[in-house]
Amino acid sequence: MPHWSENYIGQPYQAGSADCARLLAQVRKEVFAMPVPEDIEVDRLQSRLGRVGQMTDLVSAYGKPTNDPVEGDAVLMFCAGRPSHIGVYCVIDGEPSILHAMENAGMVVLHKIRDLERAFLKVEGYYTWK
């Protein structure tokens, strides 16, 4: 049976409507039937430093840190040394992975956590919804 993440891989990235924060909200709602606040969004026109604040606010407002992530938890990632990217934790064939909408790839991608550095990303932390 295919993993739920396959329904999202390859979907186009679109700033403001199909970006990393919106993907997280979409997956939480569609796959996990969890209520999602309507105001989840990230202003992609802001500077990278501005987005750092937005991502930090997003995870602190809706999530709590966890050391034991489960499918559907949020993963905050460092990009260019700052926590400015977010994805969805999933496990594919026993391999911890992250589904995320990547601006420079132009679409939703799946990375094994052990391969994140190749994409110039690093996990800041895992967050379960409050």
Short mmCIF file of N, CA and C in Angstrom, two decimals:
data_model
loop_
_atom_site.label_atom_id
_atom_site.label_comp_id
_atom_site.label_asym_id
_atom_site.label_seq_id
_atom_site.Cartn_x
_atom_site.Cartn_y
_atom_site.Cartn_z
N MET A 1 0.84 -1.18 0.00
CA MET A 1 0.00 0.00 0.00
C MET A 1 0.89 1.25 0.00
N PRO A 2 0.62 2.19 -0.88
CA PRO A 2 1.45 3.40 -0.95
C PRO A 2 1.32 4.25 0.32
N HIS A 3 2.37 4.95 0.63
CA HIS A 3 2.38 5.86 1.77
C HIS A 3 1.60 7.12 1.40
N TRP A 4 0.92 7.72 2.38
CA TRP A 4 0.10 8.91 2.12
C TRP A 4 0.90 10.05 1.49
N SER A 5 2.19 10.12 1.78
CA SER A 5 3.01 11.23 1.26
C SER A 5 3.08 11.24 -0.26
N GLU A 6 2.89 10.08 -0.89
CA GLU A 6 2.97 10.01 -2.35
C GLU A 6 1.92 10.88 -3.04
N ASN A 7 0.82 11.17 -2.35
CA ASN A 7 -0.22 12.02 -2.91
C ASN A 7 0.21 13.48 -3.04
N TYR A 8 1.29 13.85 -2.36
CA TYR A 8 1.73 15.24 -2.34
C TYR A 8 3.03 15.48 -3.10
N ILE A 9 3.85 14.46 -3.22
CA ILE A 9 5.15 14.61 -3.88
C ILE A 9 4.94 15.07 -5.33
N GLY A 10 5.66 16.13 -5.69
CA GLY A 10 5.57 16.66 -7.05
C GLY A 10 4.57 17.78 -7.23
N GLN A 11 3.73 18.02 -6.22
CA GLN A 11 2.80 19.15 -6.34
C GLN A 11 3.62 20.43 -6.45
N PRO A 12 3.18 21.37 -7.28
CA PRO A 12 3.98 22.58 -7.47
C PRO A 12 4.03 23.47 -6.23
N TYR A 13 5.18 24.09 -6.05
CA TYR A 13 5.38 25.09 -5.00
C TYR A 13 4.82 26.40 -5.52
N GLN A 14 4.09 27.11 -4.67
CA GLN A 14 3.62 28.44 -5.05
C GLN A 14 3.62 29.30 -3.80
N ALA A 15 4.44 30.34 -3.81
CA ALA A 15 4.57 31.22 -2.66
C ALA A 15 3.21 31.76 -2.24
N GLY A 16 2.91 31.63 -0.95
CA GLY A 16 1.67 32.16 -0.40
C GLY A 16 0.48 31.24 -0.46
N SER A 17 0.48 30.27 -1.38
CA SER A 17 -0.69 29.39 -1.45
C SER A 17 -0.33 27.91 -1.43
N ALA A 18 0.86 27.56 -1.82
CA ALA A 18 1.30 26.16 -1.79
C ALA A 18 2.76 26.13 -1.36
N ASP A 19 3.01 26.72 -0.18
CA ASP A 19 4.37 26.76 0.34
C ASP A 19 4.52 25.79 1.51
N CYS A 20 5.62 25.86 2.21
CA CYS A 20 5.90 24.87 3.25
C CYS A 20 4.88 24.91 4.39
N ALA A 21 4.48 26.09 4.83
CA ALA A 21 3.51 26.19 5.93
C ALA A 21 2.14 25.70 5.49
N ARG A 22 1.74 26.04 4.28
CA ARG A 22 0.44 25.58 3.76
C ARG A 22 0.41 24.07 3.57
N LEU A 23 1.53 23.49 3.14
CA LEU A 23 1.59 22.03 2.99
C LEU A 23 1.39 21.35 4.34
N LEU A 24 2.05 21.86 5.36
CA LEU A 24 1.89 21.31 6.71
C LEU A 24 0.41 21.34 7.11
N ALA A 25 -0.23 22.48 6.92
CA ALA A 25 -1.65 22.61 7.28
C ALA A 25 -2.52 21.66 6.45
N GLN A 26 -2.24 21.57 5.16
CA GLN A 26 -3.03 20.72 4.27
C GLN A 26 -2.93 19.25 4.68
N VAL A 27 -1.73 18.78 4.96
CA VAL A 27 -1.53 17.38 5.36
C VAL A 27 -2.21 17.10 6.69
N ARG A 28 -2.05 18.00 7.65
CA ARG A 28 -2.68 17.80 8.96
C ARG A 28 -4.20 17.68 8.81
N LYS A 29 -4.77 18.47 7.94
CA LYS A 29 -6.22 18.47 7.74
C LYS A 29 -6.67 17.25 6.93
N GLU A 30 -6.03 17.01 5.78
CA GLU A 30 -6.48 15.97 4.86
C GLU A 30 -6.11 14.55 5.29
N VAL A 31 -4.92 14.37 5.82
CA VAL A 31 -4.45 13.03 6.16
C VAL A 31 -4.80 12.65 7.59
N PHE A 32 -4.65 13.60 8.50
CA PHE A 32 -4.82 13.30 9.91
C PHE A 32 -6.12 13.83 10.50
N ALA A 33 -6.97 14.44 9.67
CA ALA A 33 -8.29 14.95 10.08
C ALA A 33 -8.19 15.79 11.35
N MET A 34 -7.17 16.64 11.41
CA MET A 34 -6.97 17.50 12.57
C MET A 34 -7.34 18.93 12.20
N PRO A 35 -7.97 19.63 13.13
CA PRO A 35 -8.29 21.04 12.84
C PRO A 35 -7.01 21.85 12.68
N VAL A 36 -7.05 22.75 11.75
CA VAL A 36 -5.89 23.58 11.45
C VAL A 36 -6.33 25.04 11.45
N PRO A 37 -5.63 25.90 12.18
CA PRO A 37 -5.97 27.32 12.16
C PRO A 37 -5.89 27.88 10.75
N GLU A 38 -6.82 28.74 10.42
CA GLU A 38 -6.87 29.32 9.07
C GLU A 38 -5.73 30.31 8.81
N ASP A 39 -5.11 30.80 9.87
CA ASP A 39 -4.12 31.86 9.68
C ASP A 39 -2.69 31.34 9.53
N ILE A 40 -2.54 30.05 9.23
CA ILE A 40 -1.19 29.53 9.02
C ILE A 40 -0.71 29.99 7.64
N GLU A 41 0.23 30.87 7.67
CA GLU A 41 0.85 31.30 6.42
C GLU A 41 2.17 31.97 6.72
N VAL A 42 2.98 32.02 5.72
CA VAL A 42 4.29 32.64 5.83
C VAL A 42 4.41 33.63 4.69
N ASP A 43 4.80 34.85 5.02
CA ASP A 43 4.96 35.89 4.01
C ASP A 43 6.29 35.69 3.29
N ARG A 44 6.24 35.08 2.11
CA ARG A 44 7.46 34.77 1.37
C ARG A 44 8.14 36.03 0.82
N LEU A 45 7.44 37.15 0.86
CA LEU A 45 8.06 38.39 0.37
C LEU A 45 8.97 39.00 1.43
N GLN A 46 8.83 38.53 2.67
CA GLN A 46 9.70 39.03 3.72
C GLN A 46 11.12 38.55 3.48
N SER A 47 12.04 39.21 4.12
CA SER A 47 13.43 38.77 4.07
C SER A 47 13.54 37.41 4.76
N ARG A 48 14.64 36.72 4.53
CA ARG A 48 14.86 35.43 5.20
C ARG A 48 14.80 35.61 6.71
N LEU A 49 15.35 36.70 7.23
CA LEU A 49 15.32 36.96 8.66
C LEU A 49 13.88 37.14 9.15
N GLY A 50 13.05 37.80 8.35
CA GLY A 50 11.64 37.96 8.71
C GLY A 50 10.92 36.63 8.74
N ARG A 51 11.25 35.74 7.81
CA ARG A 51 10.63 34.42 7.79
C ARG A 51 11.06 33.57 8.98
N VAL A 52 12.27 33.80 9.47
CA VAL A 52 12.74 33.09 10.66
C VAL A 52 11.78 33.37 11.81
N GLY A 53 11.45 34.62 12.00
CA GLY A 53 10.50 34.98 13.06
C GLY A 53 9.14 34.36 12.84
N GLN A 54 8.68 34.33 11.59
CA GLN A 54 7.38 33.75 11.29
C GLN A 54 7.36 32.25 11.59
N MET A 55 8.39 31.53 11.20
CA MET A 55 8.44 30.09 11.44
C MET A 55 8.51 29.80 12.93
N THR A 56 9.32 30.57 13.64
CA THR A 56 9.44 30.38 15.09
C THR A 56 8.10 30.64 15.76
N ASP A 57 7.41 31.69 15.35
CA ASP A 57 6.08 31.99 15.89
C ASP A 57 5.10 30.88 15.58
N LEU A 58 5.16 30.34 14.36
CA LEU A 58 4.25 29.28 13.93
C LEU A 58 4.38 28.05 14.82
N VAL A 59 5.59 27.57 15.02
CA VAL A 59 5.75 26.35 15.82
C VAL A 59 5.47 26.59 17.29
N SER A 60 5.78 27.77 17.80
CA SER A 60 5.51 28.01 19.22
C SER A 60 4.02 28.23 19.48
N ALA A 61 3.30 28.78 18.52
CA ALA A 61 1.87 29.01 18.70
C ALA A 61 1.05 27.73 18.60
N TYR A 62 1.44 26.82 17.72
CA TYR A 62 0.61 25.65 17.45
C TYR A 62 1.23 24.32 17.86
N GLY A 63 2.50 24.33 18.20
CA GLY A 63 3.15 23.06 18.52
C GLY A 63 3.92 23.11 19.82
N LYS A 64 4.26 21.92 20.30
CA LYS A 64 5.15 21.81 21.46
C LYS A 64 6.27 20.86 21.08
N PRO A 65 7.48 21.16 21.54
CA PRO A 65 8.63 20.33 21.16
C PRO A 65 8.46 18.88 21.61
N THR A 66 8.98 17.97 20.81
CA THR A 66 8.98 16.55 21.16
C THR A 66 10.29 15.92 20.70
N ASN A 67 10.75 14.95 21.46
CA ASN A 67 11.93 14.18 21.06
C ASN A 67 11.55 12.88 20.38
N ASP A 68 10.25 12.60 20.38
CA ASP A 68 9.74 11.36 19.78
C ASP A 68 8.68 11.69 18.73
N PRO A 69 9.09 12.21 17.57
CA PRO A 69 8.11 12.59 16.56
C PRO A 69 7.34 11.39 16.02
N VAL A 70 6.11 11.67 15.62
CA VAL A 70 5.26 10.68 14.97
C VAL A 70 4.80 11.25 13.64
N GLU A 71 4.28 10.39 12.79
CA GLU A 71 3.78 10.83 11.48
C GLU A 71 2.87 12.05 11.65
N GLY A 72 3.12 13.06 10.84
CA GLY A 72 2.30 14.26 10.85
C GLY A 72 2.83 15.38 11.71
N ASP A 73 3.82 15.12 12.55
CA ASP A 73 4.39 16.19 13.36
C ASP A 73 5.13 17.18 12.47
N ALA A 74 5.23 18.40 12.96
CA ALA A 74 5.96 19.45 12.23
C ALA A 74 7.46 19.28 12.47
N VAL A 75 8.24 19.59 11.45
CA VAL A 75 9.70 19.58 11.55
C VAL A 75 10.19 20.96 11.14
N LEU A 76 10.75 21.68 12.08
CA LEU A 76 11.34 22.98 11.78
C LEU A 76 12.78 22.75 11.36
N MET A 77 13.17 23.37 10.25
CA MET A 77 14.51 23.15 9.71
C MET A 77 15.29 24.44 9.57
N PHE A 78 16.59 24.32 9.76
CA PHE A 78 17.50 25.41 9.48
C PHE A 78 17.77 25.42 7.98
N CYS A 79 17.70 26.60 7.40
CA CYS A 79 18.07 26.83 6.01
C CYS A 79 18.98 28.05 6.03
N ALA A 80 20.17 27.91 5.51
CA ALA A 80 21.16 28.99 5.56
C ALA A 80 21.44 29.41 7.00
N GLY A 81 21.43 28.43 7.90
CA GLY A 81 21.78 28.70 9.30
C GLY A 81 20.67 29.28 10.15
N ARG A 82 19.48 29.42 9.60
CA ARG A 82 18.36 30.00 10.36
C ARG A 82 17.14 29.09 10.27
N PRO A 83 16.33 29.03 11.34
CA PRO A 83 15.13 28.17 11.31
C PRO A 83 14.03 28.81 10.47
N SER A 84 14.07 28.58 9.16
CA SER A 84 13.16 29.28 8.26
C SER A 84 12.40 28.37 7.30
N HIS A 85 12.33 27.07 7.62
CA HIS A 85 11.63 26.14 6.73
C HIS A 85 10.94 25.09 7.58
N ILE A 86 9.78 24.62 7.12
CA ILE A 86 9.01 23.65 7.91
C ILE A 86 8.50 22.54 7.01
N GLY A 87 8.39 21.35 7.57
CA GLY A 87 7.90 20.20 6.83
C GLY A 87 7.11 19.27 7.72
N VAL A 88 6.75 18.12 7.17
CA VAL A 88 5.92 17.14 7.87
C VAL A 88 6.73 15.86 8.07
N TYR A 89 6.80 15.39 9.30
CA TYR A 89 7.53 14.17 9.62
C TYR A 89 6.75 12.96 9.13
N CYS A 90 7.45 12.03 8.51
CA CYS A 90 6.84 10.77 8.11
C CYS A 90 7.91 9.68 8.11
N VAL A 91 7.46 8.45 8.14
CA VAL A 91 8.38 7.31 8.15
C VAL A 91 8.05 6.45 6.93
N ILE A 92 9.01 6.30 6.04
CA ILE A 92 8.84 5.54 4.81
C ILE A 92 9.72 4.29 4.91
N ASP A 93 9.10 3.13 4.92
CA ASP A 93 9.85 1.87 5.03
C ASP A 93 10.85 1.90 6.19
N GLY A 94 10.41 2.43 7.32
CA GLY A 94 11.25 2.48 8.51
C GLY A 94 12.25 3.61 8.54
N GLU A 95 12.28 4.44 7.51
CA GLU A 95 13.26 5.53 7.39
C GLU A 95 12.61 6.87 7.74
N PRO A 96 13.07 7.55 8.82
CA PRO A 96 12.54 8.88 9.14
C PRO A 96 12.77 9.84 7.98
N SER A 97 11.70 10.54 7.58
CA SER A 97 11.75 11.41 6.40
C SER A 97 10.95 12.68 6.65
N ILE A 98 11.11 13.63 5.75
CA ILE A 98 10.37 14.89 5.84
C ILE A 98 9.78 15.20 4.48
N LEU A 99 8.47 15.43 4.47
CA LEU A 99 7.77 15.91 3.28
C LEU A 99 7.71 17.42 3.40
N HIS A 100 8.16 18.12 2.37
CA HIS A 100 8.15 19.59 2.46
C HIS A 100 8.09 20.21 1.07
N ALA A 101 7.52 21.41 1.03
CA ALA A 101 7.43 22.19 -0.21
C ALA A 101 8.68 23.05 -0.30
N MET A 102 9.51 22.77 -1.28
CA MET A 102 10.79 23.45 -1.42
C MET A 102 10.75 24.47 -2.54
N GLU A 103 11.01 25.71 -2.18
CA GLU A 103 10.97 26.79 -3.15
C GLU A 103 11.96 26.58 -4.29
N ASN A 104 13.20 26.23 -3.96
CA ASN A 104 14.20 26.10 -5.03
C ASN A 104 14.00 24.85 -5.88
N ALA A 105 13.25 23.86 -5.39
CA ALA A 105 12.91 22.69 -6.20
C ALA A 105 11.65 22.96 -7.02
N GLY A 106 10.86 23.94 -6.57
CA GLY A 106 9.63 24.28 -7.28
C GLY A 106 8.49 23.31 -7.04
N MET A 107 8.64 22.45 -6.03
CA MET A 107 7.59 21.45 -5.79
C MET A 107 7.75 20.82 -4.40
N VAL A 108 6.79 19.97 -4.07
CA VAL A 108 6.83 19.20 -2.83
C VAL A 108 7.78 18.02 -3.04
N VAL A 109 8.68 17.84 -2.08
CA VAL A 109 9.67 16.77 -2.16
C VAL A 109 9.69 15.98 -0.85
N LEU A 110 10.30 14.82 -0.91
CA LEU A 110 10.48 13.98 0.26
C LEU A 110 11.97 13.74 0.44
N HIS A 111 12.48 14.06 1.62
CA HIS A 111 13.88 13.81 1.92
C HIS A 111 13.98 12.89 3.13
N LYS A 112 14.87 11.94 3.06
CA LYS A 112 15.23 11.18 4.25
C LYS A 112 15.98 12.15 5.15
N ILE A 113 15.72 12.07 6.44
CA ILE A 113 16.37 13.00 7.36
C ILE A 113 17.89 12.91 7.25
N ARG A 114 18.40 11.72 7.06
CA ARG A 114 19.87 11.56 6.96
C ARG A 114 20.45 12.22 5.71
N ASP A 115 19.60 12.57 4.74
CA ASP A 115 20.07 13.20 3.51
C ASP A 115 19.82 14.71 3.46
N LEU A 116 19.31 15.29 4.53
CA LEU A 116 18.95 16.72 4.50
C LEU A 116 20.12 17.64 4.19
N GLU A 117 21.29 17.30 4.68
CA GLU A 117 22.43 18.20 4.47
C GLU A 117 22.73 18.40 3.00
N ARG A 118 22.42 17.42 2.17
CA ARG A 118 22.63 17.57 0.72
C ARG A 118 21.73 18.67 0.14
N ALA A 119 20.61 18.90 0.82
CA ALA A 119 19.68 19.96 0.40
C ALA A 119 19.93 21.24 1.19
N PHE A 120 21.06 21.29 1.91
CA PHE A 120 21.44 22.45 2.71
C PHE A 120 20.42 22.75 3.81
N LEU A 121 19.86 21.69 4.39
CA LEU A 121 18.89 21.81 5.48
C LEU A 121 19.37 21.00 6.68
N LYS A 122 18.90 21.41 7.86
CA LYS A 122 19.23 20.70 9.09
C LYS A 122 18.03 20.81 10.03
N VAL A 123 17.70 19.73 10.72
CA VAL A 123 16.55 19.75 11.63
C VAL A 123 16.86 20.61 12.85
N GLU A 124 15.97 21.57 13.12
CA GLU A 124 16.05 22.37 14.34
C GLU A 124 15.33 21.64 15.46
N GLY A 125 14.15 21.06 15.13
CA GLY A 125 13.39 20.33 16.13
C GLY A 125 12.10 19.78 15.56
N TYR A 126 11.49 18.90 16.35
CA TYR A 126 10.21 18.28 15.99
C TYR A 126 9.14 18.84 16.92
N TYR A 127 7.94 19.04 16.36
CA TYR A 127 6.86 19.66 17.13
C TYR A 127 5.56 18.92 16.90
N THR A 128 4.93 18.54 17.99
CA THR A 128 3.62 17.92 17.91
C THR A 128 2.58 19.00 18.17
N TRP A 129 1.40 18.88 17.59
CA TRP A 129 0.38 19.92 17.73
C TRP A 129 -0.17 19.93 19.15
N LYS A 130 -0.39 21.13 19.66
CA LYS A 130 -0.94 21.30 21.02
C LYS A 130 -2.37 20.81 21.07
#
